[in-house]
Structures are given as structure tokens and as C-alpha cells.
PDB file of C-alpha atoms in Angstrom:
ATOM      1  CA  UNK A  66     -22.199   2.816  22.997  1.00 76.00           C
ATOM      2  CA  UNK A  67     -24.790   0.880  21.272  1.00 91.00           C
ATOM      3  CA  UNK A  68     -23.988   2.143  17.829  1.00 94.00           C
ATOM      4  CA  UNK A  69     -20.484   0.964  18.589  1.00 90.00           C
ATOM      5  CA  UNK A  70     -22.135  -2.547  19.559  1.00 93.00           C
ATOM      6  CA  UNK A  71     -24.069  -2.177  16.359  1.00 96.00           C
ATOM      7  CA  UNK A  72     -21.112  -1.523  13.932  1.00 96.00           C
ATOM      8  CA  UNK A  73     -19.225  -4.307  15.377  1.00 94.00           C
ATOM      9  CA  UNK A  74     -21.640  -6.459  15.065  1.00 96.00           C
ATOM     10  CA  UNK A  75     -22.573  -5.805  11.416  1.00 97.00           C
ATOM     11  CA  UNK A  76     -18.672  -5.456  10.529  1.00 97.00           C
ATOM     12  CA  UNK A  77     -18.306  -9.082  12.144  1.00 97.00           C
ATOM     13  CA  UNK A  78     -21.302 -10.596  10.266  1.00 98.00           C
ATOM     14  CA  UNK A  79     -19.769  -9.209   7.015  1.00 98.00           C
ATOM     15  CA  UNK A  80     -16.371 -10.290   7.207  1.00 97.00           C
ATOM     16  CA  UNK A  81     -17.565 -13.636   8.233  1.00 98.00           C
ATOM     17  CA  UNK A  82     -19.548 -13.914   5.198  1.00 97.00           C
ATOM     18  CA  UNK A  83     -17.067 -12.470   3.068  1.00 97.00           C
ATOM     19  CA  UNK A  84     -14.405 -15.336   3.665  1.00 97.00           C
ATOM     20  CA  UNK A  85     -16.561 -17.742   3.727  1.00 97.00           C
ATOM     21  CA  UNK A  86     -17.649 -16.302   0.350  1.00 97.00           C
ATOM     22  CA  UNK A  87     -13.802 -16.818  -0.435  1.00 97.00           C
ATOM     23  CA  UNK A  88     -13.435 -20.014   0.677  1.00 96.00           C
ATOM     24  CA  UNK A  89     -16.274 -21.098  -1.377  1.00 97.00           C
ATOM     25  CA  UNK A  90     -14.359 -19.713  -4.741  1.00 97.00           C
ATOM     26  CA  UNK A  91     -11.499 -21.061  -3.356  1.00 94.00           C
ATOM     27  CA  UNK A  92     -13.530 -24.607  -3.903  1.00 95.00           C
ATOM     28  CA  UNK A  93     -14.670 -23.825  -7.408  1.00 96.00           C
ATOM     29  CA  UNK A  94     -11.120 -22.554  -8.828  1.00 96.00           C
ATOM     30  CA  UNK A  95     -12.951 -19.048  -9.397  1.00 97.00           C
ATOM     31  CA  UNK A  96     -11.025 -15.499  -8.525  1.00 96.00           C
ATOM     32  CA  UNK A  97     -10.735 -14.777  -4.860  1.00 96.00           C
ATOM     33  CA  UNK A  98     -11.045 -11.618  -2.990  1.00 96.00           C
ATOM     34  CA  UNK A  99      -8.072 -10.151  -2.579  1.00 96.00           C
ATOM     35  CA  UNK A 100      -6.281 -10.798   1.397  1.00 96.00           C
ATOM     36  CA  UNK A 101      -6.129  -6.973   1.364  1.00 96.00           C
ATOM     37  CA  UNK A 102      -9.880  -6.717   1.364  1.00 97.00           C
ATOM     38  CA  UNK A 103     -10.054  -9.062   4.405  1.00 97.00           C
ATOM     39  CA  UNK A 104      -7.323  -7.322   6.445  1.00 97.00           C
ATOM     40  CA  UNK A 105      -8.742  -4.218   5.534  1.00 97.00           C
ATOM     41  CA  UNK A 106     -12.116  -5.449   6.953  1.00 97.00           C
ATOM     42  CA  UNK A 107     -10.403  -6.955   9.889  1.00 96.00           C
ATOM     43  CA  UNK A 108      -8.399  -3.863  10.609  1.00 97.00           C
ATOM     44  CA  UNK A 109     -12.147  -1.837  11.058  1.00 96.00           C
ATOM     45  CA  UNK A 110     -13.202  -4.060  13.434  1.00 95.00           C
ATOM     46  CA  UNK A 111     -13.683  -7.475  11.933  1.00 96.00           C
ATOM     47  CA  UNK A 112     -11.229  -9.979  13.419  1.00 96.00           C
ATOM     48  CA  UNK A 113     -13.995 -11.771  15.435  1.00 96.00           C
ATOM     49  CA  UNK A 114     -15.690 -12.289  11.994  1.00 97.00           C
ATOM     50  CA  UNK A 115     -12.509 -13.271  10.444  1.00 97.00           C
ATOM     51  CA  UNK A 116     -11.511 -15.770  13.301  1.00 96.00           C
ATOM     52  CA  UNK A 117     -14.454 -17.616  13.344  1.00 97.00           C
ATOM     53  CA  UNK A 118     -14.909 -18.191   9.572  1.00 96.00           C
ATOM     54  CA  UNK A 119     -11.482 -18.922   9.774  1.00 95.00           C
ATOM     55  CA  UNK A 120     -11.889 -22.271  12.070  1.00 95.00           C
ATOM     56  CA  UNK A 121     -15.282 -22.985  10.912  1.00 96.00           C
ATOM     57  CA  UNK A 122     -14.282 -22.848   7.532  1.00 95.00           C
ATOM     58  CA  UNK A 123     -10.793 -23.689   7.560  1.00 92.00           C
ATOM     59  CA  UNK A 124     -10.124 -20.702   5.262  1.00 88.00           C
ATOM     60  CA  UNK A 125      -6.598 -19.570   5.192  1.00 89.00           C
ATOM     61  CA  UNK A 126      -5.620 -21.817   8.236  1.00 88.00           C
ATOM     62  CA  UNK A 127      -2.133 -23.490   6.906  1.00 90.00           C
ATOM     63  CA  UNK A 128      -0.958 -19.637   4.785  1.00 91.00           C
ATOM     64  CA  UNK A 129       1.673 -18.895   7.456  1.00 94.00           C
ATOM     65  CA  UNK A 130       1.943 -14.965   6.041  1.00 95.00           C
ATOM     66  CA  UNK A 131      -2.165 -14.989   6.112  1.00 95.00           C
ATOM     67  CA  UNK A 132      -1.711 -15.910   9.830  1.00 95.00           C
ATOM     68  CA  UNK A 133       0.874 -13.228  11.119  1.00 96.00           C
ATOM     69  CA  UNK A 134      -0.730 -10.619   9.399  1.00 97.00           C
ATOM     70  CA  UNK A 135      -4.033 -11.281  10.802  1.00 96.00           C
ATOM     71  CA  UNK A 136      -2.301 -12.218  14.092  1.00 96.00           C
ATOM     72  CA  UNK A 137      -0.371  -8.563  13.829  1.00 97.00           C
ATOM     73  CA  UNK A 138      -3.351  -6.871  13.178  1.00 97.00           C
ATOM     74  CA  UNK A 139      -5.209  -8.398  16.194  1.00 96.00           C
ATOM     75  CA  UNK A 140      -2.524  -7.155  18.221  1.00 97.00           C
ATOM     76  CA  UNK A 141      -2.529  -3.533  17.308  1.00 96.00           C
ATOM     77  CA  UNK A 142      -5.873  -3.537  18.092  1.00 95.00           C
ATOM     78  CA  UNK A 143      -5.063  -5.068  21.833  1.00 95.00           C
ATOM     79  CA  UNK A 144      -2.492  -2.281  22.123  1.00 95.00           C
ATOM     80  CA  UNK A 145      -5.037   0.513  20.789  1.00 94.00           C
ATOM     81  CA  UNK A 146      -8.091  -0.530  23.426  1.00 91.00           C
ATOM     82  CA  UNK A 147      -5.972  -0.878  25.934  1.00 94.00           C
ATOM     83  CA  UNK A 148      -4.479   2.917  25.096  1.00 94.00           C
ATOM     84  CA  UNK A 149      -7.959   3.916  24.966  1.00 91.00           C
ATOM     85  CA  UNK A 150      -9.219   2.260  28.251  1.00 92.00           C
ATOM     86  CA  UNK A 151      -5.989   3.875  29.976  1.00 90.00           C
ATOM     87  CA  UNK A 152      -6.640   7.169  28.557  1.00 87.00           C
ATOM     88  CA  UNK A 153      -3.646   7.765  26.758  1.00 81.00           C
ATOM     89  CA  UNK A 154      -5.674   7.942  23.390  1.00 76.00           C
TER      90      UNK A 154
END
């Protein structure tokens, strides 16, 4: 359980950094990373990390196809714990 902790923390911290990262080349008119690489990060386990640098750094806030994938994605992963916690997975 605590390497689960452990990974989700470190996956969190990333993905936070990462779009802040992207918000700050967003700033200077530089190439982005691409919204794959942050759903992709998200999908693993980073949409805490994600969320917050989201409101903190209003990254991606007002991109209405940026929110309902990332919203989307946050579902699935309601659905899968709650398989999980249920014991159907």
C-alpha cells in the first residue's frame, strides 16, 4: 500500500510541474507539451496533479475540449476504484 501512496504521490508532483512547465511556455510563445502527454499522465494517476496546477495556474481553464477530456478521464477512474473496492475487478 505504501508504494501505491508513493507512486501517486510522485505521479501528482510531476504532472503538476509539468503543466505548470506548460503554462509557463504558454507565456513565452515557446512550443508546448503536447495535451496527450498530460492526459496520458493524468490517466496513470495524475489528475490531482493536473487539477491543482490547473486552478493555481489557470492552465487550460477556458479550452472547453481540454476540460471534458480531463473531466472524462477523472470519471473512468471513479468507475474503475469503485469496481475495484466492490470486487468486481
Amino acid at each position: 500500500m505504501e508504494i501505491f501512496l508513493l507512486y501517486f504521490l510522485f505521479i501528482n508532483i510531476i504532472l503538476f510541474i509539468v503543466a505548470g512547465y506548460d503554462k509557463y511556455l504558454a507565456k513565452k510563445n515557446k512550443r508546448r507539451i503536447p495535451e496527450n502527454t498530460l492526459f496520458f499522465l493524468e490517466a496513470v494517476g495524475g489528475t490531482i496533479g493536473l487539477l491543482t496546477a490547473m486552478f493555481l495556474f489557470r492552465h487550460k481553464t477556458s479550452k472547453t475540449s481540454f476540460i471534458v477530456k480531463f473531466t472524462l478521464i477523472f470519471l473512468i477512474q471513479i468507475v474503475l476504484i469503485y469496481l475495484i473496492l466492490i470486487g468486481k475487478i
